[in-house]
PDB file of C-alpha atoms in Angstrom:
ATOM      1  CA  MET E   1       0.000   0.000   0.000  1.00 52.00           C
ATOM      2  CA  ALA E   2       2.851   2.331   0.615  1.00 53.00           C
ATOM      3  CA  THR E   3       3.656   2.315  -3.070  1.00 54.00           C
ATOM      4  CA  GLN E   4       0.130   3.227  -4.032  1.00 54.00           C
ATOM      5  CA  ASN E   5       0.016   6.029  -1.492  1.00 58.00           C
ATOM      6  CA  PHE E   6       3.295   7.415  -2.779  1.00 55.00           C
ATOM      7  CA  GLY E   7       1.915   7.414  -6.354  1.00 59.00           C
ATOM      8  CA  LYS E   8      -1.077   9.477  -5.340  1.00 65.00           C
ATOM      9  CA  ARG E   9       1.130  11.847  -3.385  1.00 67.00           C
ATOM     10  CA  GLY E  10       3.577  12.130  -6.293  1.00 64.00           C
ATOM     11  CA  LEU E  11       0.770  12.892  -8.698  1.00 65.00           C
ATOM     12  CA  SER E  12      -0.613  15.465  -6.262  1.00 72.00           C
ATOM     13  CA  TYR E  13       2.836  17.081  -5.948  1.00 72.00           C
ATOM     14  CA  ALA E  14       3.230  17.100  -9.732  1.00 72.00           C
ATOM     15  CA  MET E  15      -0.177  18.722 -10.191  1.00 73.00           C
ATOM     16  CA  THR E  16       0.582  21.271  -7.493  1.00 78.00           C
ATOM     17  CA  ALA E  17       3.956  21.986  -9.042  1.00 74.00           C
ATOM     18  CA  GLY E  18       2.361  22.296 -12.499  1.00 76.00           C
ATOM     19  CA  LEU E  19      -0.310  24.645 -11.200  1.00 77.00           C
ATOM     20  CA  GLY E  20       2.391  26.633  -9.428  1.00 76.00           C
ATOM     21  CA  ALA E  21       4.381  26.889 -12.642  1.00 75.00           C
ATOM     22  CA  VAL E  22       1.298  28.022 -14.560  1.00 78.00           C
ATOM     23  CA  ALA E  23       0.461  30.551 -11.839  1.00 75.00           C
ATOM     24  CA  GLY E  24       4.064  31.773 -11.889  1.00 76.00           C
ATOM     25  CA  ALA E  25       3.987  32.128 -15.669  1.00 74.00           C
ATOM     26  CA  LEU E  26       0.705  34.052 -15.502  1.00 76.00           C
ATOM     27  CA  ALA E  27       2.093  36.307 -12.788  1.00 75.00           C
ATOM     28  CA  THR E  28       5.216  36.916 -14.873  1.00 78.00           C
ATOM     29  CA  LEU E  29       3.069  37.757 -17.915  1.00 72.00           C
ATOM     30  CA  ALA E  30       0.961  40.143 -15.830  1.00 75.00           C
ATOM     31  CA  VAL E  31       4.089  41.881 -14.524  1.00 71.00           C
ATOM     32  CA  GLN E  32       5.534  42.101 -18.037  1.00 74.00           C
ATOM     33  CA  ARG E  33       2.249  43.431 -19.400  1.00 70.00           C
ATOM     34  CA  HIS E  34       2.151  46.055 -16.641  1.00 65.00           C
ATOM     35  CA  ALA E  35       5.790  46.990 -17.333  1.00 64.00           C
ATOM     36  CA  LEU E  36       5.111  47.321 -21.076  1.00 62.00           C
ATOM     37  CA  GLU E  37       2.029  49.436 -20.425  1.00 71.00           C
ATOM     38  CA  SER E  38       4.037  51.658 -18.077  1.00 63.00           C
ATOM     39  CA  LEU E  39       6.734  52.044 -20.737  1.00 60.00           C
ATOM     40  CA  ARG E  40       4.114  52.883 -23.381  1.00 67.00           C
ATOM     41  CA  ILE E  41       2.579  55.562 -21.156  1.00 71.00           C
ATOM     42  CA  ARG E  42       6.020  56.992 -20.362  1.00 67.00           C
ATOM     43  CA  LEU E  43       6.967  57.030 -24.049  1.00 65.00           C
ATOM     44  CA  GLU E  44       3.738  58.863 -24.942  1.00 70.00           C
ATOM     45  CA  TYR E  45       4.458  61.405 -22.217  1.00 64.00           C
ATOM     46  CA  LEU E  46       8.006  61.930 -23.466  1.00 66.00           C
ATOM     47  CA  GLU E  47       6.796  62.288 -27.068  1.00 67.00           C
ATOM     48  CA  GLN E  48       4.207  64.875 -26.008  1.00 69.00           C
ATOM     49  CA  HIS E  49       6.795  66.735 -23.946  1.00 65.00           C
ATOM     50  CA  ALA E  50       9.269  66.705 -26.838  1.00 66.00           C
ATOM     51  CA  HIS E  51       6.537  67.967 -29.180  1.00 71.00           C
ATOM     52  CA  SER E  52       5.657  70.691 -26.681  1.00 76.00           C
ATOM     53  CA  GLN E  53       9.327  71.616 -26.281  1.00 79.00           C
ATOM     54  CA  GLN E  54       9.705  71.832 -30.048  1.00 79.00           C
ATOM     55  CA  HIS E  55       6.741  74.226 -30.191  1.00 76.00           C
ATOM     56  CA  THR E  56       8.271  76.286 -27.398  1.00 82.00           C
ATOM     57  CA  ASP E  57      11.587  76.410 -29.235  1.00 80.00           C
ATOM     58  CA  LEU E  58       9.851  77.416 -32.474  1.00 78.00           C
ATOM     59  CA  ALA E  59       7.893  80.131 -30.654  1.00 78.00           C
ATOM     60  CA  ASN E  60      11.077  81.508 -29.105  1.00 81.00           C
ATOM     61  CA  GLN E  61      12.827  81.494 -32.467  1.00 79.00           C
ATOM     62  CA  GLN E  62       9.839  83.209 -34.096  1.00 76.00           C
ATOM     63  CA  ARG E  63       9.836  85.887 -31.404  1.00 81.00           C
ATOM     64  CA  GLN E  64      13.559  86.502 -31.849  1.00 79.00           C
ATOM     65  CA  HIS E  65      13.151  86.612 -35.640  1.00 75.00           C
ATOM     66  CA  TRP E  66      10.424  89.239 -35.282  1.00 79.00           C
ATOM     67  CA  GLU E  67      12.487  91.324 -32.852  1.00 83.00           C
ATOM     68  CA  LEU E  68      15.488  91.348 -35.165  1.00 77.00           C
ATOM     69  CA  LEU E  69      13.455  92.183 -38.247  1.00 77.00           C
ATOM     70  CA  SER E  70      11.533  94.874 -36.350  1.00 81.00           C
ATOM     71  CA  LYS E  71      14.808  96.585 -35.543  1.00 82.00           C
ATOM     72  CA  ALA E  72      15.841  96.400 -39.180  1.00 76.00           C
ATOM     73  CA  ILE E  73      12.477  97.724 -40.371  1.00 80.00           C
ATOM     74  CA  ASP E  74      12.713 100.652 -37.947  1.00 85.00           C
ATOM     75  CA  ASP E  75      16.373 101.471 -38.583  1.00 83.00           C
ATOM     76  CA  PRO E  76      17.569 101.821 -42.210  1.00 80.00           C
ATOM     77  CA  ASP E  77      21.184 101.432 -41.104  1.00 81.00           C
ATOM     78  CA  LEU E  78      20.425  98.010 -39.624  1.00 79.00           C
ATOM     79  CA  ALA E  79      18.310  97.058 -42.623  1.00 77.00           C
ATOM     80  CA  GLU E  80      21.381  97.481 -44.823  1.00 79.00           C
ATOM     81  CA  VAL E  81      22.905  94.478 -43.056  1.00 77.00           C
ATOM     82  CA  LEU E  82      20.060  92.352 -44.395  1.00 72.00           C
ATOM     83  CA  ASP E  83      20.329  93.672 -47.940  1.00 72.00           C
ATOM     84  CA  LEU E  84      21.470  90.447 -49.560  1.00 76.00           C
ATOM     85  CA  TYR E  85      19.555  90.864 -52.785  1.00 77.00           C
ATOM     86  CA  GLU E  86      21.265  90.497 -56.125  1.00 79.00           C
ATOM     87  CA  GLU E  87      19.850  93.817 -57.311  1.00 84.00           C
ATOM     88  CA  SER E  88      19.961  97.054 -55.371  1.00 85.00           C
ATOM     89  CA  VAL E  89      16.710  97.958 -53.635  1.00 87.00           C
ATOM     90  CA  SER E  90      15.623 101.243 -52.119  1.00 90.00           C
ATOM     91  CA  PRO E  91      15.386 101.580 -48.322  1.00 89.00           C
ATOM     92  CA  LYS E  92      11.587 101.675 -48.631  1.00 91.00           C
ATOM     93  CA  ARG E  93      11.505  98.470 -50.716  1.00 92.00           C
ATOM     94  CA  ARG E  94      13.970  96.801 -48.326  1.00 89.00           C
ATOM     95  CA  ARG E  95      11.602  97.492 -45.398  1.00 89.00           C
ATOM     96  CA  GLN E  96       8.738  96.119 -47.458  1.00 93.00           C
ATOM     97  CA  TYR E  97      10.730  92.977 -48.232  1.00 91.00           C
ATOM     98  CA  LEU E  98      11.542  92.564 -44.555  1.00 90.00           C
ATOM     99  CA  PHE E  99       7.865  92.843 -43.702  1.00 91.00           C
ATOM    100  CA  ALA E 100       6.990  90.355 -46.461  1.00 93.00           C
ATOM    101  CA  ASN E 101       9.531  88.030 -44.868  1.00 91.00           C
ATOM    102  CA  VAL E 102       7.794  88.438 -41.507  1.00 91.00           C
ATOM    103  CA  LEU E 103       4.408  87.640 -43.073  1.00 93.00           C
ATOM    104  CA  TYR E 104       5.687  84.538 -44.847  1.00 94.00           C
ATOM    105  CA  THR E 105       7.673  83.308 -41.845  1.00 92.00           C
ATOM    106  CA  ASN E 106       4.641  83.778 -39.618  1.00 91.00           C
ATOM    107  CA  LEU E 107       2.522  81.700 -41.983  1.00 93.00           C
ATOM    108  CA  LEU E 108       5.219  79.029 -42.148  1.00 92.00           C
ATOM    109  CA  PHE E 109       5.434  78.994 -38.345  1.00 90.00           C
ATOM    110  CA  TYR E 110       1.661  78.493 -38.017  1.00 89.00           C
ATOM    111  CA  TYR E 111       1.944  75.519 -40.343  1.00 91.00           C
ATOM    112  CA  ARG E 112       4.961  74.018 -38.577  1.00 88.00           C
ATOM    113  CA  ILE E 113       3.329  74.074 -35.143  1.00 86.00           C
ATOM    114  CA  GLY E 114       0.146  72.550 -36.519  1.00 88.00           C
ATOM    115  CA  ASN E 115      -2.208  75.527 -36.251  1.00 89.00           C
ATOM    116  CA  ILE E 116      -3.042  75.196 -39.948  1.00 91.00           C
ATOM    117  CA  SER E 117      -2.904  72.319 -42.397  1.00 92.00           C
ATOM    118  CA  ARG E 118      -0.787  72.299 -45.537  1.00 91.00           C
ATOM    119  CA  GLU E 119      -3.945  72.918 -47.553  1.00 91.00           C
ATOM    120  CA  GLU E 120      -4.772  75.950 -45.392  1.00 93.00           C
ATOM    121  CA  PHE E 121      -1.183  77.174 -45.764  1.00 93.00           C
ATOM    122  CA  PHE E 122      -1.591  76.869 -49.533  1.00 90.00           C
ATOM    123  CA  GLY E 123      -4.814  78.899 -49.536  1.00 89.00           C
ATOM    124  CA  LEU E 124      -3.401  81.634 -47.296  1.00 93.00           C
ATOM    125  CA  ALA E 125      -0.199  81.808 -49.347  1.00 93.00           C
ATOM    126  CA  ARG E 126      -2.279  82.070 -52.527  1.00 89.00           C
ATOM    127  CA  GLY E 127      -3.928  85.157 -51.036  1.00 90.00           C
ATOM    128  CA  MET E 128      -0.705  86.669 -49.667  1.00 93.00           C
ATOM    129  CA  PHE E 129       1.064  86.336 -53.022  1.00 92.00           C
ATOM    130  CA  GLN E 130      -1.576  88.413 -54.765  1.00 88.00           C
ATOM    131  CA  ASN E 131       0.395  91.406 -53.525  1.00 92.00           C
ATOM    132  CA  PRO E 132       3.010  92.380 -56.144  1.00 94.00           C
ATOM    133  CA  ILE E 133       5.537  93.438 -53.482  1.00 95.00           C
ATOM    134  CA  VAL E 134       5.285  90.036 -51.766  1.00 95.00           C
ATOM    135  CA  ARG E 135       5.803  88.345 -55.131  1.00 94.00           C
ATOM    136  CA  GLU E 136       8.769  90.601 -55.877  1.00 94.00           C
ATOM    137  CA  TYR E 137      10.221  89.730 -52.453  1.00 94.00           C
ATOM    138  CA  TRP E 138       9.773  86.030 -53.186  1.00 94.00           C
ATOM    139  CA  TYR E 139      11.626  86.252 -56.473  1.00 93.00           C
ATOM    140  CA  ALA E 140      14.376  88.447 -54.960  1.00 92.00           C
ATOM    141  CA  THR E 141      15.009  85.838 -52.255  1.00 90.00           C
ATOM    142  CA  GLN E 142      15.041  82.802 -54.555  1.00 89.00           C
ATOM    143  CA  PRO E 143      18.840  82.348 -54.147  1.00 87.00           C
ATOM    144  CA  HIS E 144      18.419  82.353 -50.357  1.00 83.00           C
ATOM    145  CA  ARG E 145      15.962  79.451 -50.480  1.00 85.00           C
ATOM    146  CA  ALA E 146      18.240  77.475 -52.780  1.00 83.00           C
ATOM    147  CA  SER E 147      20.574  76.936 -49.833  1.00 82.00           C
ATOM    148  CA  ILE E 148      17.997  75.090 -47.688  1.00 82.00           C
ATOM    149  CA  ALA E 149      17.616  71.881 -49.676  1.00 79.00           C
ATOM    150  CA  ASP E 150      16.179  68.693 -48.195  1.00 82.00           C
ATOM    151  CA  SER E 151      14.089  70.272 -45.456  1.00 84.00           C
ATOM    152  CA  GLU E 152      10.429  70.827 -44.766  1.00 86.00           C
ATOM    153  CA  GLU E 153      10.957  74.542 -45.334  1.00 88.00           C
ATOM    154  CA  ALA E 154      12.517  73.835 -48.743  1.00 88.00           C
ATOM    155  CA  GLU E 155       9.564  71.605 -49.631  1.00 90.00           C
ATOM    156  CA  ILE E 156       7.106  74.362 -48.704  1.00 91.00           C
ATOM    157  CA  GLY E 157       9.168  76.874 -50.709  1.00 91.00           C
ATOM    158  CA  LEU E 158       8.957  74.643 -53.784  1.00 90.00           C
ATOM    159  CA  MET E 159       5.204  74.384 -53.261  1.00 89.00           C
ATOM    160  CA  VAL E 160       4.978  78.195 -53.243  1.00 92.00           C
ATOM    161  CA  ASP E 161       7.181  78.391 -56.350  1.00 92.00           C
ATOM    162  CA  ASP E 162       4.767  76.021 -58.109  1.00 89.00           C
ATOM    163  CA  LEU E 163       1.768  78.023 -56.888  1.00 88.00           C
ATOM    164  CA  LEU E 164       3.255  81.253 -58.268  1.00 89.00           C
ATOM    165  CA  ARG E 165       3.936  79.564 -61.603  1.00 90.00           C
ATOM    166  CA  GLN E 166       0.296  78.424 -61.719  1.00 86.00           C
ATOM    167  CA  LEU E 167      -0.953  81.896 -60.778  1.00 82.00           C
ATOM    168  CA  GLU E 168       1.110  83.487 -63.552  1.00 84.00           C
ATOM    169  CA  GLU E 169      -0.095  80.953 -66.133  1.00 83.00           C
ATOM    170  CA  ALA E 170      -3.761  81.163 -65.117  1.00 77.00           C
ATOM    171  CA  ASP E 171      -6.254  82.579 -67.577  1.00 74.00           C
ATOM    172  CA  THR E 172      -8.650  83.719 -64.891  1.00 68.00           C
ATOM    173  CA  GLU E 173      -9.140  86.707 -62.651  1.00 74.00           C
ATOM    174  CA  GLN E 174     -10.411  84.355 -59.945  1.00 69.00           C
ATOM    175  CA  TRP E 175      -7.049  83.789 -58.257  1.00 71.00           C
ATOM    176  CA  TRP E 176      -8.651  82.010 -55.299  1.00 69.00           C
ATOM    177  CA  VAL E 177      -9.390  78.957 -57.482  1.00 69.00           C
ATOM    178  CA  VAL E 178      -5.931  78.729 -59.060  1.00 70.00           C
ATOM    179  CA  GLY E 179      -3.679  75.835 -58.142  1.00 72.00           C
ATOM    180  CA  GLU E 180      -4.223  72.440 -56.667  1.00 75.00           C
ATOM    181  CA  PRO E 181      -3.855  72.281 -52.899  1.00 73.00           C
ATOM    182  CA  PRO E 182      -1.093  69.837 -51.995  1.00 74.00           C
ATOM    183  CA  ASP E 183      -1.673  66.335 -50.723  1.00 70.00           C
ATOM    184  CA  GLN E 184      -1.234  66.075 -47.004  1.00 56.00           C
TER     185      GLN E 184
END
């Protein structure tokens, strides 16, 4: 009888050990799942913080850009430092170009921080470039944009170049319908 008793006890120990192993595996999976969920939440937080920090950095850069250009617009002597155009421009035109730069940069900034879509950028740019001085500024600064290849800003600049080409080729006075908004 001792042998039979041992067999039942051995089977009971094996079942207990098996259940313990299964319980241990389930506990390990639960801990791993919790750890992965915690890592996912932390990663989302870090991505949001990085995105927020990028917006803060862009806002600070935009503010500094405006301050510098404001000084140049107000002071013709300082504006001469920014006269990098291939053709000579009058002090009045230089100030107008600087202001056109502020308008375009502001629009670009709104797009980059996500306040407007690319399609909205396109529509607003289409309106802004109805002004002949803004168009003249754009053409005068073409060499400047050539130096920023392979960037989002360069891509947007090429989109504006294409828009201006379409506006110039259009056979309609209804400028607000000219051009195909870009694909997102």
